[in-house]
């Protein structure tokens, strides 16, 4: 298995292009199930999760053609030839659950493996099922699978989510586009990926309004048609690389980044003494102080501070000039990077969903292990500022969500390489 080796090497300077968003792409691809014509996605990120979603859709009968090294994807689902999303794929990628709503809407029949537990908590799918039940689907859970059915078309309905869920909002939104009548979904997620999904569906002929607010209204249509859609920039990749010069020092321009998609995160960085400048090409980040100031952070649904940047900012706060408090409110058990950062000399106390991080003068390189996607990149970031060598194993977590990390960081002068093993 590959490893990534990072050596702290002082400040970094350069430009990093931001790829299309993994989480947007993973919800745009299943849209293809809703339509017999071709959906063309551009600016797709080249990631193992995207290849996995291609594999899942192919197994259901979708023709998937990749061009431009995977940045352009053509998806055509003339017929659904298989109604089962198998355990082997779903257990590796939770976003597989996003085929459930579209399959029910098109076929009235879907069998999807239960995703099961995952490293960052229990992550149930009850909200997905409740929302689809409101639209007329029925479910039976048997042998580790969700058996979903509906007689005739799904029916438009009003549904208020008991708590905000990105994936459940996406599943319900996709399903409602082909339902009979009007659906009003409230307490929905407002993430930029939801807006991107709605905009793609609208290009295909769906009638949707309210995306980006608490309530989305969908007037069901009989069918959707072909469209071309460019995947939005990855706000989590953007936030991650914004932290590279914060941790290592120096100045980096993030090409394609906008403040609007990471505004809560930008505010926190500025509070800590970091300068962020908007340019016509993206965002320039420079650290003005020798050590950043400590921060208090609470993770929340968008537009709050994203849980997917919590591990990375923790890495930065490990060398802040005081005590920071990070409260994780989205996922339980999402501090698995803390013990690894402690191995690098960080001082972190975790109690339940709260981590207290006491800044230290310097981190020390160490062998560390990736436990999940965002945790793995936080260890690379920490390695940029650590004395000596940090060797990250279980790099497959990283490859799910970051394309060419070592190329992007080494182009700015960081000492980082992938070692095949
Ligand atoms: C998505 C993102 C993930 C991000 C998360 C929160 C994708 C592919 N993944 O995940 O990177 O960290 O949003 O921003 O887009 N919940 C339930 N029942 C459900 C569904 C969710 O209780 O049926 C809970 C979850 O356990 C969690 C919270 O709701 O505590 C939010 O999860 P959700 O927004 O659904 O996250 P995902 O869509 O899985």
Tab-separated table of C-alpha atoms and ligand atoms in Angstrom:
chain	number	residue	atom	x	y	z
A	1	UNK	CA	0.000	0.000	0.000
A	2	UNK	CA	1.199	3.496	-0.824
A	3	UNK	CA	2.479	5.870	1.836
A	4	UNK	CA	2.913	9.628	1.795
A	5	UNK	CA	6.119	11.052	3.235
A	6	UNK	CA	6.153	14.729	4.322
A	7	UNK	CA	9.082	16.694	5.719
A	8	UNK	CA	8.609	20.065	7.380
A	9	UNK	CA	10.497	22.501	5.166
A	10	UNK	CA	9.458	26.031	6.123
A	11	UNK	CA	7.121	28.395	4.280
A	12	UNK	CA	5.440	27.441	1.004
A	13	UNK	CA	4.642	29.702	-1.951
A	14	UNK	CA	2.678	29.047	-5.116
A	15	UNK	CA	-0.677	28.405	-6.718
A	16	UNK	CA	-2.972	25.413	-6.221
A	17	UNK	CA	-5.885	24.693	-8.592
A	18	UNK	CA	-9.071	23.573	-6.823
A	19	UNK	CA	-10.857	20.601	-8.402
A	20	UNK	CA	-14.586	19.988	-8.833
A	21	UNK	CA	-16.351	19.025	-5.616
A	22	UNK	CA	-16.356	15.347	-4.697
A	23	UNK	CA	-19.614	15.637	-2.780
A	24	UNK	CA	-21.325	17.531	-5.608
A	25	UNK	CA	-20.129	15.049	-8.234
A	26	UNK	CA	-21.264	12.044	-6.182
A	27	UNK	CA	-24.816	13.390	-6.086
A	28	UNK	CA	-24.862	14.636	-9.690
A	29	UNK	CA	-23.888	11.240	-11.116
A	30	UNK	CA	-26.985	9.353	-9.811
A	31	UNK	CA	-29.147	12.054	-11.463
A	32	UNK	CA	-28.475	10.080	-14.628
A	33	UNK	CA	-30.823	7.366	-13.336
A	34	UNK	CA	-33.712	9.837	-13.648
A	35	UNK	CA	-33.299	10.240	-17.389
A	36	UNK	CA	-32.887	8.119	-20.539
A	37	UNK	CA	-30.783	10.797	-22.272
A	38	UNK	CA	-27.148	11.636	-21.655
A	39	UNK	CA	-25.972	13.749	-18.735
A	40	UNK	CA	-22.561	15.309	-19.397
A	41	UNK	CA	-20.628	16.403	-16.319
A	42	UNK	CA	-17.520	18.559	-16.693
A	43	UNK	CA	-14.969	19.618	-14.061
A	44	UNK	CA	-15.369	16.240	-12.336
A	45	UNK	CA	-12.657	15.468	-9.770
A	46	UNK	CA	-10.382	12.502	-10.497
A	47	UNK	CA	-10.969	10.496	-7.343
A	48	UNK	CA	-11.454	6.894	-6.337
A	49	UNK	CA	-14.950	7.720	-4.956
A	50	UNK	CA	-15.996	9.023	-8.384
A	51	UNK	CA	-14.673	5.851	-10.033
A	52	UNK	CA	-16.568	3.839	-7.421
A	53	UNK	CA	-19.820	5.693	-8.208
A	54	UNK	CA	-19.172	5.035	-11.930
A	55	UNK	CA	-18.837	1.330	-11.095
A	56	UNK	CA	-22.061	1.340	-9.099
A	57	UNK	CA	-24.018	3.130	-11.844
A	58	UNK	CA	-22.591	0.780	-14.493
A	59	UNK	CA	-23.749	-2.171	-12.409
A	60	UNK	CA	-27.298	-0.753	-12.561
A	61	UNK	CA	-27.254	-0.380	-16.349
A	62	UNK	CA	-25.851	3.114	-16.857
A	63	UNK	CA	-23.282	3.610	-19.615
A	64	UNK	CA	-20.422	5.670	-18.199
A	65	UNK	CA	-17.802	7.190	-20.508
A	66	UNK	CA	-14.909	9.228	-19.122
A	67	UNK	CA	-12.834	11.674	-21.138
A	68	UNK	CA	-10.108	14.204	-20.415
A	69	UNK	CA	-8.488	11.926	-17.779
A	70	UNK	CA	-11.843	11.619	-16.003
A	71	UNK	CA	-12.660	15.340	-15.823
A	72	UNK	CA	-15.570	14.876	-18.234
A	73	UNK	CA	-18.097	12.106	-17.636
A	74	UNK	CA	-20.965	11.097	-19.943
A	75	UNK	CA	-23.706	9.125	-18.179
A	76	UNK	CA	-26.527	7.488	-20.126
A	77	UNK	CA	-29.113	5.272	-18.454
A	78	UNK	CA	-31.317	4.031	-21.304
A	79	UNK	CA	-32.553	1.148	-19.163
A	80	UNK	CA	-32.085	0.039	-15.599
A	81	UNK	CA	-30.921	-3.551	-15.956
A	82	UNK	CA	-30.325	-4.306	-12.280
A	83	UNK	CA	-32.147	-2.895	-9.255
A	84	UNK	CA	-29.668	-3.853	-6.557
A	85	UNK	CA	-26.859	-1.673	-5.202
A	86	UNK	CA	-24.665	-4.406	-3.779
A	87	UNK	CA	-23.124	-4.468	-0.306
A	88	UNK	CA	-19.621	-4.689	-1.706
A	89	UNK	CA	-19.834	-1.205	-3.223
A	90	UNK	CA	-22.145	0.462	-0.697
A	91	UNK	CA	-19.987	-0.527	2.287
A	92	UNK	CA	-16.992	1.203	0.678
A	93	UNK	CA	-18.843	4.390	-0.208
A	94	UNK	CA	-21.801	5.670	1.774
A	95	UNK	CA	-22.845	8.061	-0.996
A	96	UNK	CA	-24.104	4.923	-2.803
A	97	UNK	CA	-27.374	5.473	-0.911
A	98	UNK	CA	-27.993	8.349	-3.356
A	99	UNK	CA	-29.180	5.901	-6.027
A	100	UNK	CA	-32.193	4.979	-3.873
A	101	UNK	CA	-34.399	8.023	-4.561
A	102	UNK	CA	-33.722	8.153	-8.325
A	103	UNK	CA	-34.326	4.389	-8.779
A	104	UNK	CA	-37.646	4.579	-6.933
A	105	UNK	CA	-38.673	7.608	-8.964
A	106	UNK	CA	-37.853	5.956	-12.303
A	107	UNK	CA	-38.581	2.289	-11.636
A	108	UNK	CA	-40.719	2.102	-8.489
A	109	UNK	CA	-38.303	-0.506	-7.248
A	110	UNK	CA	-34.847	-0.351	-5.615
A	111	UNK	CA	-32.741	-2.592	-3.432
A	112	UNK	CA	-29.815	-0.895	-1.734
A	113	UNK	CA	-27.494	-2.398	0.831
A	114	UNK	CA	-27.573	-0.664	4.223
A	115	UNK	CA	-24.349	1.352	4.391
A	116	UNK	CA	-23.551	0.067	7.897
A	117	UNK	CA	-21.316	1.776	10.439
A	118	UNK	CA	-18.502	4.019	9.437
A	119	UNK	CA	-15.398	5.407	11.024
A	120	UNK	CA	-16.929	8.778	11.925
A	121	UNK	CA	-20.029	7.492	13.678
A	122	UNK	CA	-23.203	5.507	13.178
A	123	UNK	CA	-24.518	7.551	10.200
A	124	UNK	CA	-28.025	6.085	9.868
A	125	UNK	CA	-30.243	6.473	6.769
A	126	UNK	CA	-33.612	6.844	8.521
A	127	UNK	CA	-34.119	10.392	7.211
A	128	UNK	CA	-33.630	9.227	3.618
A	129	UNK	CA	-36.301	6.578	4.124
A	130	UNK	CA	-38.753	8.873	5.965
A	131	UNK	CA	-38.588	11.501	3.218
A	132	UNK	CA	-39.087	8.905	0.470
A	133	UNK	CA	-41.951	7.322	2.438
A	134	UNK	CA	-43.645	10.725	2.502
A	135	UNK	CA	-43.466	10.599	-1.310
A	136	UNK	CA	-45.250	7.232	-1.331
A	137	UNK	CA	-42.422	4.689	-1.173
A	138	UNK	CA	-42.534	1.736	1.208
A	139	UNK	CA	-39.506	0.007	2.662
A	140	UNK	CA	-38.637	-3.315	4.139
A	141	UNK	CA	-35.250	-3.959	5.771
A	142	UNK	CA	-34.130	-7.538	5.233
A	143	UNK	CA	-30.775	-9.354	5.158
A	144	UNK	CA	-28.827	-6.087	5.407
A	145	UNK	CA	-30.646	-4.557	2.444
A	146	UNK	CA	-33.275	-1.830	2.015
A	147	UNK	CA	-36.057	-3.094	-0.266
A	148	UNK	CA	-37.908	-0.032	-1.588
A	149	UNK	CA	-41.086	-0.018	-3.662
A	150	UNK	CA	-43.877	2.241	-4.801
A	151	UNK	CA	-46.941	1.488	-6.867
A	152	UNK	CA	-47.046	3.740	-9.920
A	153	UNK	CA	-45.296	7.082	-9.679
A	154	UNK	CA	-44.118	8.677	-6.451
A	155	UNK	CA	-46.597	11.305	-5.221
A	156	UNK	CA	-45.666	14.893	-4.424
A	157	UNK	CA	-45.982	15.650	-0.687
A	158	UNK	CA	-44.963	18.022	2.094
A	159	UNK	CA	-42.161	16.773	4.278
A	160	UNK	CA	-40.289	18.494	7.088
A	161	UNK	CA	-36.925	16.913	7.901
A	162	UNK	CA	-36.651	16.389	11.685
A	163	UNK	CA	-32.960	17.296	11.388
A	164	UNK	CA	-30.850	18.687	8.572
A	165	UNK	CA	-29.251	16.025	6.379
A	166	UNK	CA	-27.348	16.701	3.167
A	167	UNK	CA	-27.764	13.210	1.704
A	168	UNK	CA	-31.433	12.825	2.670
A	169	UNK	CA	-32.217	16.238	1.139
A	170	UNK	CA	-30.474	15.139	-2.071
A	171	UNK	CA	-32.290	11.813	-2.251
A	172	UNK	CA	-35.706	13.436	-1.685
A	173	UNK	CA	-34.996	16.279	-4.117
A	174	UNK	CA	-33.995	13.903	-6.920
A	175	UNK	CA	-36.976	11.628	-6.295
A	176	UNK	CA	-39.501	14.484	-6.161
A	177	UNK	CA	-38.521	15.771	-9.634
A	178	UNK	CA	-40.392	12.852	-11.247
A	179	UNK	CA	-43.202	12.567	-8.665
A	180	UNK	CA	-46.799	13.305	-9.545
A	181	UNK	CA	-47.712	16.746	-8.184
A	182	UNK	CA	-45.914	19.235	-5.965
A	183	UNK	CA	-43.499	18.482	-3.134
A	184	UNK	CA	-42.517	20.941	-0.437
A	185	UNK	CA	-39.414	19.861	1.476
A	186	UNK	CA	-38.613	21.926	4.561
A	187	UNK	CA	-35.718	22.082	7.048
A	188	UNK	CA	-33.569	20.984	4.112
A	189	UNK	CA	-29.784	21.262	3.840
A	190	UNK	CA	-28.527	24.505	2.251
A	191	UNK	CA	-25.066	23.345	1.198
A	192	UNK	CA	-23.682	24.647	-2.134
A	193	UNK	CA	-23.795	21.020	-3.352
A	194	UNK	CA	-27.598	21.062	-2.943
A	195	UNK	CA	-27.838	24.240	-5.025
A	196	UNK	CA	-25.579	22.676	-7.655
A	197	UNK	CA	-27.771	19.558	-7.765
A	198	UNK	CA	-30.938	21.639	-8.143
A	199	UNK	CA	-29.347	23.715	-10.915
A	200	UNK	CA	-28.357	20.592	-12.841
A	201	UNK	CA	-31.873	19.149	-12.468
A	202	UNK	CA	-33.402	22.451	-13.637
A	203	UNK	CA	-31.210	22.301	-16.777
A	204	UNK	CA	-32.703	18.854	-17.386
A	205	UNK	CA	-36.262	20.227	-17.201
A	206	UNK	CA	-37.082	19.823	-13.498
A	207	UNK	CA	-39.190	22.508	-11.838
A	208	UNK	CA	-37.472	23.440	-8.598
A	209	UNK	CA	-37.371	26.604	-6.498
A	210	UNK	CA	-36.005	27.576	-3.083
A	211	UNK	CA	-32.695	25.708	-3.263
A	212	UNK	CA	-30.222	27.299	-0.842
A	213	UNK	CA	-33.057	28.237	1.565
A	214	UNK	CA	-34.795	26.159	4.284
A	215	UNK	CA	-37.605	25.094	1.955
A	216	UNK	CA	-37.405	23.615	-1.546
A	217	UNK	CA	-40.502	23.302	-3.732
A	218	UNK	CA	-40.534	20.806	-6.586
A	219	UNK	CA	-43.292	20.502	-9.186
A	220	UNK	CA	-43.006	16.975	-10.559
A	221	UNK	CA	-42.520	16.529	-14.323
A	222	UNK	CA	-43.056	13.445	-16.520
A	223	UNK	CA	-39.476	13.142	-17.706
A	224	UNK	CA	-36.103	14.849	-17.727
A	225	UNK	CA	-33.839	15.476	-20.724
A	226	UNK	CA	-30.148	15.602	-21.517
A	227	UNK	CA	-27.964	18.370	-20.111
A	228	UNK	CA	-24.383	19.479	-19.621
A	229	UNK	CA	-23.310	20.643	-16.190
A	230	UNK	CA	-20.023	21.777	-14.684
A	231	UNK	CA	-19.373	20.529	-11.135
A	232	UNK	CA	-18.841	23.387	-8.632
A	233	UNK	CA	-15.469	23.911	-6.932
A	234	UNK	CA	-14.696	21.724	-3.947
A	235	UNK	CA	-15.072	23.944	-0.883
A	236	UNK	CA	-13.493	21.302	1.360
A	237	UNK	CA	-10.440	20.906	-0.865
A	238	UNK	CA	-10.281	24.716	-0.958
A	239	UNK	CA	-10.405	25.031	2.836
A	240	UNK	CA	-7.851	22.246	3.220
A	241	UNK	CA	-5.266	23.928	0.963
A	242	UNK	CA	-6.005	27.344	2.479
A	243	UNK	CA	-4.616	25.835	5.670
A	244	UNK	CA	-1.324	24.779	4.056
A	245	UNK	CA	0.282	28.272	4.241
A	246	UNK	CA	-1.430	28.839	7.604
A	247	UNK	CA	0.432	25.814	8.980
A	248	UNK	CA	3.712	25.996	7.046
A	249	UNK	CA	3.846	29.793	6.653
A	250	UNK	CA	4.122	31.553	3.298
A	251	UNK	CA	1.515	32.504	0.733
A	252	UNK	CA	-0.609	30.389	-1.601
A	253	UNK	CA	-3.206	31.318	-4.208
A	254	UNK	CA	-6.114	28.878	-4.468
A	255	UNK	CA	-7.246	28.988	-8.081
A	256	UNK	CA	-11.004	28.747	-8.553
A	257	UNK	CA	-11.762	29.364	-4.876
A	258	UNK	CA	-14.387	31.862	-3.759
A	259	UNK	CA	-15.007	33.260	-0.311
A	260	UNK	CA	-18.735	32.682	-0.551
A	261	UNK	CA	-18.446	28.875	-0.353
A	262	UNK	CA	-16.174	28.954	2.715
A	263	UNK	CA	-17.278	32.151	4.454
A	264	UNK	CA	-17.583	30.790	8.032
A	265	UNK	CA	-14.173	29.164	7.626
A	266	UNK	CA	-12.608	32.410	6.251
A	267	UNK	CA	-13.985	34.339	9.212
A	268	UNK	CA	-12.286	31.960	11.644
A	269	UNK	CA	-8.966	32.129	9.778
A	270	UNK	CA	-9.081	35.919	9.835
A	271	UNK	CA	-9.832	35.856	13.580
A	272	UNK	CA	-6.660	33.798	13.995
A	273	UNK	CA	-4.468	36.364	12.223
A	274	UNK	CA	-4.496	35.065	8.643
A	275	UNK	CA	-4.951	37.380	5.655
A	276	UNK	CA	-7.295	36.309	2.837
A	277	UNK	CA	-7.404	38.287	-0.377
A	278	UNK	CA	-9.905	37.719	-3.172
A	279	UNK	CA	-8.384	37.922	-6.645
A	280	UNK	CA	-9.926	37.446	-10.076
A	281	UNK	CA	-8.511	33.904	-10.139
A	282	UNK	CA	-9.335	32.791	-6.611
A	283	UNK	CA	-8.179	33.442	-3.047
A	284	UNK	CA	-4.702	34.300	-1.740
A	285	UNK	CA	-3.959	33.176	1.795
A	286	UNK	CA	-0.997	34.458	3.816
A	287	UNK	CA	-0.138	34.010	7.442
A	288	UNK	CA	0.750	37.381	8.971
A	289	UNK	CA	1.742	36.184	12.438
A	290	UNK	CA	4.461	33.720	13.465
A	291	UNK	CA	1.851	31.681	15.392
A	292	UNK	CA	-1.863	31.882	14.749
A	293	UNK	CA	-4.211	32.830	17.583
A	294	UNK	CA	-6.341	30.083	19.186
A	295	UNK	CA	-9.973	29.717	18.120
A	296	UNK	CA	-13.285	28.386	19.420
A	297	UNK	CA	-15.101	26.446	16.715
A	298	UNK	CA	-18.448	24.640	16.561
A	299	UNK	CA	-19.274	22.531	13.495
A	300	UNK	CA	-22.726	23.118	12.005
A	301	UNK	CA	-24.670	22.575	8.793
A	302	UNK	CA	-23.948	25.137	6.035
A	303	UNK	CA	-23.488	28.110	6.312
A	304	UNK	CA	-21.838	27.207	9.645
A	305	UNK	CA	-18.319	25.845	10.059
A	306	UNK	CA	-18.136	22.545	8.090
A	307	UNK	CA	-17.470	19.285	9.906
A	308	UNK	CA	-15.392	18.271	6.881
A	309	UNK	CA	-12.798	20.963	7.800
A	310	UNK	CA	-12.685	20.216	11.524
A	311	UNK	CA	-9.741	17.780	11.386
A	312	UNK	CA	-7.701	20.118	9.190
A	313	UNK	CA	-8.210	23.213	11.367
A	314	UNK	CA	-7.345	21.112	14.410
A	315	UNK	CA	-3.967	20.408	12.792
A	316	UNK	CA	-3.433	24.175	12.391
A	317	UNK	CA	-4.493	24.917	15.975
A	318	UNK	CA	-1.955	22.425	17.356
A	319	UNK	CA	0.707	25.162	17.093
A	320	UNK	CA	-1.525	28.169	17.911
A	321	UNK	CA	-0.462	30.591	20.658
A	322	UNK	CA	-2.969	29.358	23.248
A	323	UNK	CA	-5.895	27.023	23.955
A	324	UNK	CA	-8.554	26.330	21.296
A	325	UNK	CA	-11.865	24.520	21.768
A	326	UNK	CA	-13.400	22.494	18.917
A	327	UNK	CA	-16.925	21.226	19.298
A	328	UNK	CA	-18.100	18.567	16.800
A	329	UNK	CA	-21.897	18.672	16.505
A	330	UNK	CA	-22.509	16.804	13.236
A	331	UNK	CA	-20.845	13.431	13.739
A	332	UNK	CA	-20.036	11.612	16.948
A	333	UNK	CA	-16.601	10.005	17.028
A	334	UNK	CA	-15.029	12.405	14.555
A	335	UNK	CA	-11.832	13.073	16.515
A	336	UNK	CA	-9.872	10.035	15.421
A	337	UNK	CA	-7.141	12.269	14.044
A	338	UNK	CA	-6.485	13.551	17.603
A	339	UNK	CA	-4.516	10.488	18.823
A	340	UNK	CA	-2.419	10.624	15.631
A	341	UNK	CA	-1.718	14.352	16.074
A	342	UNK	CA	-0.766	13.613	19.700
A	343	UNK	CA	1.831	11.167	18.348
A	344	UNK	CA	3.308	14.177	16.551
A	345	UNK	CA	3.608	16.111	19.823
A	346	UNK	CA	0.223	17.888	19.864
A	347	UNK	CA	-1.578	18.495	23.190
A	348	UNK	CA	-5.238	17.557	22.734
A	349	UNK	CA	-7.855	16.465	25.291
A	350	UNK	CA	-11.042	14.980	23.908
A	351	UNK	CA	-14.172	14.702	26.055
A	352	UNK	CA	-17.227	13.514	24.164
A	353	UNK	CA	-17.826	15.876	21.282
A	354	UNK	CA	-15.376	18.547	22.506
A	355	UNK	CA	-11.622	18.729	21.908
A	356	UNK	CA	-9.362	21.134	23.804
A	357	UNK	CA	-6.203	21.874	21.835
A	358	UNK	CA	-3.299	23.512	23.643
A	359	UNK	CA	-0.885	25.028	21.143
A	360	UNK	CA	2.701	23.734	21.331
A	361	UNK	CA	5.858	25.411	19.962
A	362	UNK	CA	6.569	22.713	17.450
A	363	UNK	CA	5.234	19.376	16.140
A	364	UNK	CA	7.527	16.407	15.478
A	365	UNK	CA	7.300	14.103	12.475
A	366	UNK	CA	6.102	10.548	13.215
A	367	UNK	CA	4.640	7.503	11.484
A	368	UNK	CA	0.859	8.100	11.482
A	369	UNK	CA	-2.185	6.298	10.179
A	370	UNK	CA	-5.102	7.716	8.221
A	371	UNK	CA	-8.440	6.761	9.781
A	372	UNK	CA	-10.792	8.580	7.409
A	373	UNK	CA	-10.629	10.967	4.504
A	374	UNK	CA	-10.411	14.330	6.278
A	375	UNK	CA	-8.335	12.919	9.146
A	376	UNK	CA	-5.736	11.731	6.646
A	377	UNK	CA	-5.223	15.133	5.058
A	378	UNK	CA	-5.028	16.795	8.488
A	379	UNK	CA	-1.978	14.643	9.223
A	380	UNK	CA	-0.332	15.740	5.972
A	381	UNK	CA	-0.993	19.372	6.877
A	382	UNK	CA	0.510	18.819	10.328
A	383	UNK	CA	3.522	17.183	8.652
A	384	UNK	CA	4.173	20.380	6.666
A	385	UNK	CA	5.077	22.172	9.886
A	386	UNK	CA	6.588	19.266	11.827
A	387	UNK	CA	10.294	18.822	12.450
A	388	UNK	CA	11.480	15.690	10.678
A	389	UNK	CA	9.620	13.125	8.654
A	390	UNK	CA	5.921	12.209	8.847
A	391	UNK	CA	4.962	8.961	7.137
A	392	UNK	CA	1.245	8.534	6.487
A	393	UNK	CA	-0.069	5.042	5.848
A	394	UNK	CA	-3.540	3.896	4.676
A	395	UNK	CA	-3.404	6.514	1.924
A	396	UNK	CA	-6.450	4.999	0.222
A	397	UNK	CA	-8.593	7.158	2.519
A	398	UNK	CA	-6.885	10.239	1.087
A	399	UNK	CA	-7.327	9.151	-2.536
A	400	UNK	CA	-11.108	8.988	-2.026
A	401	UNK	CA	-11.310	12.753	-1.804
A	402	UNK	CA	-8.082	14.518	-2.836
A	403	UNK	CA	-6.571	14.298	-6.306
A	404	UNK	CA	-2.788	14.571	-6.613
A	405	UNK	CA	-2.154	15.987	-3.122
A	406	UNK	CA	1.571	15.436	-3.384
A	407	UNK	CA	1.783	17.235	-6.762
A	408	UNK	CA	-0.305	20.176	-5.581
A	409	UNK	CA	1.723	20.717	-2.408
A	410	UNK	CA	5.159	20.019	-3.880
A	411	UNK	CA	4.502	22.584	-6.635
A	412	UNK	CA	4.485	25.140	-3.777
A	413	UNK	CA	7.831	23.930	-2.418
A	414	UNK	CA	6.615	21.422	0.183
A	415	UNK	CA	8.721	18.291	0.616
A	416	UNK	CA	6.136	15.595	0.045
A	417	UNK	CA	6.190	12.396	-1.973
A	418	UNK	CA	4.185	9.238	-2.491
A	419	UNK	CA	6.078	6.028	-1.910
A	420	UNK	CA	4.630	2.902	-3.498
A	421	UNK	CA	4.624	-0.103	-1.280
B	1	LIG	C1	-22.556	14.672	3.630
B	1	LIG	C2	-21.180	14.710	3.026
B	1	LIG	C3	-20.132	14.611	4.129
B	1	LIG	C4	-20.370	15.672	5.182
B	1	LIG	C5	-21.802	15.657	5.677
B	1	LIG	C6	-22.127	16.791	6.636
B	1	LIG	C7	-21.489	13.648	0.868
B	1	LIG	C8	-21.187	12.489	-0.006
B	1	LIG	N1	-21.029	13.577	2.122
B	1	LIG	O1	-22.724	13.410	4.280
B	1	LIG	O2	-18.847	14.771	3.544
B	1	LIG	O3	-19.504	15.437	6.278
B	1	LIG	O4	-22.708	15.742	4.556
B	1	LIG	O5	-21.851	18.020	6.045
B	1	LIG	O6	-22.059	14.642	0.450
B	1	LIG	N2	-28.366	11.485	9.867
B	1	LIG	C9	-29.346	10.727	10.452
B	1	LIG	N3	-30.175	10.016	9.635
B	1	LIG	C10	-30.079	10.055	8.277
B	1	LIG	C11	-29.078	10.842	7.689
B	1	LIG	C12	-28.222	11.555	8.512
B	1	LIG	O7	-29.457	10.687	11.681
B	1	LIG	O8	-30.873	9.407	7.605
B	1	LIG	C13	-27.427	12.257	10.721
B	1	LIG	C14	-25.977	11.830	10.534
B	1	LIG	O9	-25.643	10.710	11.333
B	1	LIG	C15	-25.244	13.081	10.960
B	1	LIG	C16	-26.170	14.208	10.484
B	1	LIG	O10	-27.440	13.606	10.283
B	1	LIG	O11	-25.151	13.140	12.372
B	1	LIG	C17	-25.762	14.897	9.200
B	1	LIG	O12	-25.497	13.903	8.215
B	1	LIG	P1	-25.746	14.170	6.659
B	1	LIG	O13	-25.906	15.636	6.438
B	1	LIG	O14	-26.820	13.266	6.202
B	1	LIG	O15	-24.373	13.711	6.042
B	1	LIG	P2	-24.154	12.896	4.703
B	1	LIG	O16	-25.141	13.312	3.679
B	1	LIG	O17	-24.001	11.454	5.025
